[in-house]
């Protein structure tokens, strides 16, 4: 399929999903280093108030993890962190610091679970720093002995954010801007404080009701999540900014070849067939598309994917302010088109 045919078919898919109210968001497709499609459908703010645009900022949920992982690997490359030393080497006060390593945190094999609990709900309007998040699980036991299995969660990446702060002397959020976003020109990427006005930013809309029984209504997620996301999740970005990040990874602007390869190497079996986990990246082998590397993110009122088809030469970014499978339906449809 040539580029014009691909663009036509993707637009047909987007129109159909938007007309059925199954997709609201933005999409980017690039072949090698050339963007061939950027499109948006639906509304950033309902009802019919602000249209989504290709440069609309979306909650990228756990796609945040690959950003955090690269920041950690930059510090590893600089000799400021060691993948296999106990976390206590750098900060003995972090949860389970003497038992876990950075390698285990990056690969979700440290034994941590998630911090979606009553403490999170009670504190969500006050969560603005990494230390605020640490308090949510400071005394929580590990789920299993470190290094014995893979269990995907969000807690371990908060500890990685704390390590970034420890060795740089800066807040995690400042360091991310200075080491990744600003050098790459990712002008629309940050962990925003959601109680302040943010230009061209999509609100999330979910059919889940976290505060009561399911009623089939689509509601804003504005009062569900923390006022500011963590190193694990809920950074905001655009399809173009995430493309810049993916390009920088593949051209050596963020990490040297050795440390990039470490990120893209399977270190742990994933929780789904054909999916492994590297350092902050999913490595997907479905037997059809060659090497596919990237990350997905899922929230109540958000669905996100940023994927590099290394053998086919494509980058695909899909961001939505609807529940999954809004973005998943689009990226799987595009994936099928790439090998047609």
Short mmCIF file of C-alpha atoms in Angstrom, two decimals:
data_model
loop_
_atom_site.label_atom_id
_atom_site.label_comp_id
_atom_site.label_asym_id
_atom_site.label_seq_id
_atom_site.Cartn_x
_atom_site.Cartn_y
_atom_site.Cartn_z
CA UNK A 1 0.00 0.00 0.00
CA UNK A 2 1.43 3.38 -0.95
CA UNK A 3 1.17 6.44 1.29
CA UNK A 4 -1.84 7.94 -0.48
CA UNK A 5 -3.78 4.68 -0.17
CA UNK A 6 -2.82 4.36 3.49
CA UNK A 7 -3.92 7.92 4.24
CA UNK A 8 -7.25 7.37 2.51
CA UNK A 9 -7.96 4.16 4.40
CA UNK A 10 -6.95 5.65 7.76
CA UNK A 11 -9.27 8.62 7.23
CA UNK A 12 -12.12 6.25 6.40
CA UNK A 13 -11.41 4.35 9.64
CA UNK A 14 -11.27 7.57 11.67
CA UNK A 15 -14.48 8.89 10.17
CA UNK A 16 -16.31 5.65 10.91
CA UNK A 17 -15.09 5.42 14.51
CA UNK A 18 -15.82 9.09 15.18
CA UNK A 19 -19.29 8.88 13.61
CA UNK A 20 -20.06 5.96 15.94
CA UNK A 21 -18.72 8.04 18.87
CA UNK A 22 -16.08 5.39 19.51
CA UNK A 23 -13.05 7.61 18.90
CA UNK A 24 -12.10 11.10 19.95
CA UNK A 25 -8.45 12.07 19.62
CA UNK A 26 -5.44 12.62 17.40
CA UNK A 27 -3.37 10.35 15.15
CA UNK A 28 0.08 10.62 13.56
CA UNK A 29 1.74 8.23 11.12
CA UNK A 30 5.30 8.65 9.89
CA UNK A 31 7.33 6.63 7.42
CA UNK A 32 10.98 6.80 8.50
CA UNK A 33 11.48 10.46 9.44
CA UNK A 34 8.65 11.86 7.32
CA UNK A 35 5.20 12.50 8.79
CA UNK A 36 2.62 11.38 6.25
CA UNK A 37 -0.58 11.86 8.29
CA UNK A 38 -1.79 13.93 11.22
CA UNK A 39 -5.51 13.91 11.88
CA UNK A 40 -7.90 14.63 14.73
CA UNK A 41 -11.52 13.78 15.41
CA UNK A 42 -14.00 14.55 18.15
CA UNK A 43 -13.96 17.08 20.94
CA UNK A 44 -11.36 18.01 23.54
CA UNK A 45 -14.10 19.54 25.67
CA UNK A 46 -17.69 18.33 25.50
CA UNK A 47 -20.38 19.02 24.63
CA UNK A 48 -19.22 20.41 21.29
CA UNK A 49 -17.10 23.13 22.91
CA UNK A 50 -13.50 22.61 21.73
CA UNK A 51 -12.54 20.40 18.80
CA UNK A 52 -9.55 18.11 19.01
CA UNK A 53 -6.63 19.20 16.83
CA UNK A 54 -3.37 17.47 15.81
CA UNK A 55 -1.62 19.59 18.47
CA UNK A 56 -4.15 18.96 21.27
CA UNK A 57 -2.56 17.83 24.52
CA UNK A 58 -3.80 14.46 25.82
CA UNK A 59 -3.25 12.50 29.00
CA UNK A 60 -0.82 9.82 27.80
CA UNK A 61 -1.25 7.67 30.94
CA UNK A 62 1.44 4.96 31.13
CA UNK A 63 3.17 6.06 27.94
CA UNK A 64 4.81 8.33 30.54
CA UNK A 65 6.87 5.33 31.67
CA UNK A 66 9.01 5.28 28.53
CA UNK A 67 9.86 8.95 29.06
CA UNK A 68 10.88 8.30 32.67
CA UNK A 69 12.86 5.20 31.69
CA UNK A 70 14.93 7.12 29.14
CA UNK A 71 15.73 9.80 31.74
CA UNK A 72 16.91 7.04 34.09
CA UNK A 73 19.02 5.43 31.36
CA UNK A 74 20.68 8.76 30.60
CA UNK A 75 21.82 8.83 34.23
CA UNK A 76 23.00 5.22 33.93
CA UNK A 77 24.98 6.15 30.82
CA UNK A 78 26.54 9.06 32.73
CA UNK A 79 27.60 6.75 35.56
CA UNK A 80 25.29 8.38 38.10
CA UNK A 81 23.12 5.28 38.54
CA UNK A 82 23.93 1.58 38.37
CA UNK A 83 21.25 -0.79 37.11
CA UNK A 84 22.17 -3.63 39.46
CA UNK A 85 23.06 -1.93 42.74
CA UNK A 86 20.45 -1.77 45.52
CA UNK A 87 18.36 1.37 45.49
CA UNK A 88 19.64 1.97 49.04
CA UNK A 89 22.99 2.87 47.46
CA UNK A 90 21.41 6.17 46.46
CA UNK A 91 18.61 6.68 48.97
CA UNK A 92 18.12 4.19 51.82
CA UNK A 93 14.87 5.88 52.84
CA UNK A 94 12.95 4.85 49.73
CA UNK A 95 10.45 1.98 50.12
CA UNK A 96 12.20 -1.43 50.18
CA UNK A 97 15.42 0.29 49.11
CA UNK A 98 17.76 -2.46 50.34
CA UNK A 99 15.80 -5.20 48.54
CA UNK A 100 15.36 -3.83 45.01
CA UNK A 101 17.46 -2.64 42.07
CA UNK A 102 16.92 -0.15 39.26
CA UNK A 103 16.85 -3.04 36.78
CA UNK A 104 13.92 -4.53 38.69
CA UNK A 105 12.10 -1.21 38.88
CA UNK A 106 12.48 -0.60 35.14
CA UNK A 107 11.21 -4.10 34.29
CA UNK A 108 8.35 -4.30 36.84
CA UNK A 109 10.05 -7.20 38.61
CA UNK A 110 10.68 -5.44 41.95
CA UNK A 111 7.49 -6.69 43.57
CA UNK A 112 5.49 -3.45 43.66
CA UNK A 113 1.82 -3.25 42.77
CA UNK A 114 -0.32 -0.17 42.03
CA UNK A 115 -1.23 2.74 44.26
CA UNK A 116 -4.89 2.93 43.19
CA UNK A 117 -6.32 2.76 46.68
CA UNK A 118 -8.33 4.69 49.22
CA UNK A 119 -5.26 6.71 50.19
CA UNK A 120 -4.92 7.88 46.58
CA UNK A 121 -8.56 8.89 46.40
CA UNK A 122 -8.31 10.81 49.67
CA UNK A 123 -5.10 12.60 48.66
CA UNK A 124 -5.66 13.13 44.92
CA UNK A 125 -6.21 16.89 45.16
CA UNK A 126 -2.92 17.25 47.08
CA UNK A 127 -0.67 15.07 44.91
CA UNK A 128 1.83 17.46 43.32
CA UNK A 129 5.30 16.00 44.03
CA UNK A 130 7.05 12.65 43.82
CA UNK A 131 7.27 12.60 47.61
CA UNK A 132 3.49 13.00 47.83
CA UNK A 133 3.15 9.79 45.81
CA UNK A 134 5.76 7.92 47.86
CA UNK A 135 3.61 8.39 50.94
CA UNK A 136 0.85 6.33 49.33
CA UNK A 137 2.85 3.09 49.51
CA UNK A 138 5.74 3.79 51.92
CA UNK A 139 4.68 1.00 54.28
CA UNK A 140 3.04 -1.37 51.79
CA UNK A 141 4.64 -4.85 51.60
CA UNK A 142 5.98 -6.12 48.29
CA UNK A 143 3.73 -8.50 46.35
CA UNK A 144 6.54 -11.03 45.79
CA UNK A 145 10.30 -11.39 46.31
CA UNK A 146 12.15 -8.97 43.99
CA UNK A 147 13.34 -10.50 40.74
CA UNK A 148 11.10 -13.57 40.86
CA UNK A 149 8.46 -12.48 38.34
CA UNK A 150 7.07 -9.63 36.25
CA UNK A 151 4.03 -7.72 37.50
CA UNK A 152 3.15 -4.54 35.64
CA UNK A 153 2.25 -1.62 37.88
CA UNK A 154 2.80 2.06 38.51
CA UNK A 155 4.46 2.20 41.92
CA UNK A 156 7.99 1.23 40.88
CA UNK A 157 8.27 4.11 38.44
CA UNK A 158 7.51 6.57 41.24
CA UNK A 159 10.60 5.19 43.01
CA UNK A 160 12.56 5.76 39.77
CA UNK A 161 11.36 9.36 39.78
CA UNK A 162 12.62 9.72 43.35
CA UNK A 163 16.02 8.35 42.28
CA UNK A 164 16.18 10.92 39.49
CA UNK A 165 15.58 13.61 42.09
CA UNK A 166 18.19 12.14 44.44
CA UNK A 167 21.08 12.05 41.97
CA UNK A 168 20.30 15.27 40.05
CA UNK A 169 19.28 17.48 42.96
CA UNK A 170 16.28 18.67 40.92
CA UNK A 171 12.62 17.85 40.96
CA UNK A 172 11.67 15.02 38.63
CA UNK A 173 9.48 17.41 36.65
CA UNK A 174 12.24 20.00 36.15
CA UNK A 175 14.74 17.33 35.17
CA UNK A 176 12.40 15.88 32.54
CA UNK A 177 11.97 19.31 30.96
CA UNK A 178 15.70 20.01 30.93
CA UNK A 179 16.94 16.58 29.81
CA UNK A 180 14.28 15.49 27.32
CA UNK A 181 11.43 17.85 26.49
CA UNK A 182 13.32 21.08 25.86
CA UNK A 183 16.28 19.57 23.95
CA UNK A 184 13.87 17.81 21.58
CA UNK A 185 11.49 20.74 21.15
CA UNK A 186 8.63 18.88 22.87
CA UNK A 187 6.91 22.16 23.67
CA UNK A 188 3.54 20.65 24.57
CA UNK A 189 4.70 17.90 26.92
CA UNK A 190 4.66 18.15 30.70
CA UNK A 191 3.00 17.04 33.91
CA UNK A 192 0.55 19.89 34.21
CA UNK A 193 -1.23 20.95 37.37
CA UNK A 194 -4.79 20.24 36.40
CA UNK A 195 -6.32 22.85 38.70
CA UNK A 196 -4.79 25.56 36.48
CA UNK A 197 -5.92 26.54 32.96
CA UNK A 198 -4.08 24.66 30.19
CA UNK A 199 -4.38 25.81 26.60
CA UNK A 200 -5.56 23.31 23.97
CA UNK A 201 -5.81 20.41 26.43
CA UNK A 202 -8.34 17.59 26.16
CA UNK A 203 -10.44 16.56 29.11
CA UNK A 204 -10.88 12.82 29.49
CA UNK A 205 -14.36 11.29 29.21
CA UNK A 206 -15.11 7.93 30.75
CA UNK A 207 -18.06 5.56 30.95
CA UNK A 208 -16.70 4.17 34.21
CA UNK A 209 -18.03 5.52 37.48
CA UNK A 210 -15.32 5.35 40.13
CA UNK A 211 -17.59 6.83 42.78
CA UNK A 212 -20.70 4.71 42.38
CA UNK A 213 -22.55 2.04 40.37
CA UNK A 214 -22.18 1.90 36.60
CA UNK A 215 -24.91 3.96 34.94
CA UNK A 216 -23.79 4.09 31.30
CA UNK A 217 -23.15 7.82 31.40
CA UNK A 218 -20.00 9.37 29.93
CA UNK A 219 -18.51 11.80 32.44
CA UNK A 220 -15.39 13.94 32.73
CA UNK A 221 -12.43 12.39 34.56
CA UNK A 222 -11.34 15.79 35.86
CA UNK A 223 -12.15 14.89 39.46
CA UNK A 224 -10.89 11.31 39.36
CA UNK A 225 -7.13 11.68 38.97
CA UNK A 226 -4.44 13.45 40.93
CA UNK A 227 -4.01 17.13 40.33
CA UNK A 228 -0.53 16.35 38.94
CA UNK A 229 0.63 13.03 37.52
CA UNK A 230 3.54 10.90 38.68
CA UNK A 231 6.70 9.57 36.96
CA UNK A 232 4.58 6.53 36.13
CA UNK A 233 1.62 8.17 34.42
CA UNK A 234 -0.53 11.10 33.40
CA UNK A 235 1.99 13.25 31.66
CA UNK A 236 0.31 15.23 28.88
CA UNK A 237 1.65 15.32 25.33
CA UNK A 238 0.74 15.55 21.66
CA UNK A 239 1.15 13.15 18.74
CA UNK A 240 3.86 15.39 17.27
CA UNK A 241 5.86 15.60 20.50
CA UNK A 242 5.79 11.82 20.93
CA UNK A 243 6.94 11.42 17.34
CA UNK A 244 9.89 13.72 18.12
CA UNK A 245 10.71 11.51 21.10
CA UNK A 246 10.54 8.31 19.03
CA UNK A 247 12.71 9.83 16.30
CA UNK A 248 15.29 10.99 18.83
CA UNK A 249 15.49 7.50 20.28
CA UNK A 250 16.07 5.93 16.88
CA UNK A 251 18.70 8.46 15.82
CA UNK A 252 20.78 8.47 19.01
CA UNK A 253 19.87 11.95 20.23
CA UNK A 254 18.75 10.73 23.65
CA UNK A 255 20.94 7.70 24.34
CA UNK A 256 23.97 6.04 22.75
CA UNK A 257 23.43 2.82 20.82
CA UNK A 258 24.34 0.57 23.75
CA UNK A 259 21.87 2.10 26.20
CA UNK A 260 19.16 2.36 23.55
CA UNK A 261 19.61 -1.36 22.88
CA UNK A 262 19.27 -2.05 26.59
CA UNK A 263 15.91 -0.25 26.58
CA UNK A 264 14.76 -2.24 23.54
CA UNK A 265 16.00 -5.65 24.77
CA UNK A 266 13.45 -8.02 26.34
CA UNK A 267 14.32 -8.34 30.04
CA UNK A 268 11.06 -9.81 31.32
CA UNK A 269 8.23 -11.81 29.84
CA UNK A 270 5.12 -9.69 29.59
CA UNK A 271 1.64 -10.52 30.77
CA UNK A 272 0.35 -11.13 27.24
CA UNK A 273 1.61 -13.63 24.62
CA UNK A 274 4.16 -12.14 22.25
CA UNK A 275 4.85 -9.14 24.49
CA UNK A 276 8.05 -8.66 26.49
CA UNK A 277 9.21 -5.76 28.63
CA UNK A 278 12.52 -3.95 28.23
CA UNK A 279 13.57 -0.89 30.19
CA UNK A 280 10.38 1.15 30.00
CA UNK A 281 9.28 -0.25 26.64
CA UNK A 282 7.03 -3.03 25.46
CA UNK A 283 8.63 -5.24 22.80
CA UNK A 284 5.92 -6.81 20.65
CA UNK A 285 6.35 -9.81 18.36
CA UNK A 286 3.07 -10.78 16.72
CA UNK A 287 4.73 -12.69 13.89
CA UNK A 288 3.53 -10.18 11.29
CA UNK A 289 5.03 -6.74 11.83
CA UNK A 290 8.62 -7.50 12.79
CA UNK A 291 9.98 -5.62 15.79
CA UNK A 292 7.44 -3.27 17.34
CA UNK A 293 8.63 -1.20 20.28
CA UNK A 294 6.82 1.42 22.31
CA UNK A 295 4.27 1.78 25.06
CA UNK A 296 0.55 2.01 25.64
CA UNK A 297 -1.35 3.88 28.27
CA UNK A 298 -4.82 3.40 29.67
CA UNK A 299 -6.83 5.65 31.94
CA UNK A 300 -10.43 6.26 32.81
CA UNK A 301 -11.07 8.70 30.00
CA UNK A 302 -7.82 8.11 28.14
CA UNK A 303 -6.20 5.66 25.75
CA UNK A 304 -2.76 6.13 24.20
CA UNK A 305 -0.21 4.29 22.07
CA UNK A 306 3.19 5.33 20.71
CA UNK A 307 4.74 2.54 18.64
CA UNK A 308 7.83 2.20 16.47
CA UNK A 309 7.60 -0.44 13.73
CA UNK A 310 11.36 -0.85 13.46
CA UNK A 311 11.43 -3.30 10.53
CA UNK A 312 8.62 -1.67 8.55
CA UNK A 313 9.94 1.86 9.11
CA UNK A 314 6.75 3.38 10.55
CA UNK A 315 5.95 5.30 13.70
CA UNK A 316 2.32 5.37 14.82
CA UNK A 317 0.98 7.56 17.63
CA UNK A 318 -2.69 7.48 18.65
CA UNK A 319 -4.02 9.53 21.58
CA UNK A 320 -7.62 9.60 22.74
CA UNK A 321 -9.66 11.23 25.49
CA UNK A 322 -12.09 8.27 25.53
CA UNK A 323 -11.79 4.96 27.35
CA UNK A 324 -9.99 2.00 25.80
CA UNK A 325 -10.45 0.60 23.18
CA UNK A 326 -10.77 4.03 21.50
CA UNK A 327 -7.09 4.35 20.56
CA UNK A 328 -6.49 0.59 20.42
CA UNK A 329 -9.11 0.17 17.69
CA UNK A 330 -7.38 2.81 15.60
CA UNK A 331 -3.83 1.54 16.01
CA UNK A 332 -4.79 -2.08 15.36
CA UNK A 333 -6.64 -0.99 12.23
CA UNK A 334 -3.57 0.92 11.07
CA UNK A 335 -1.32 -2.03 11.90
CA UNK A 336 -3.36 -4.24 9.61
CA UNK A 337 -3.04 -1.67 6.82
CA UNK A 338 0.76 -1.53 7.16
CA UNK A 339 1.09 -5.13 6.01
CA UNK A 340 -1.73 -5.16 3.43
#
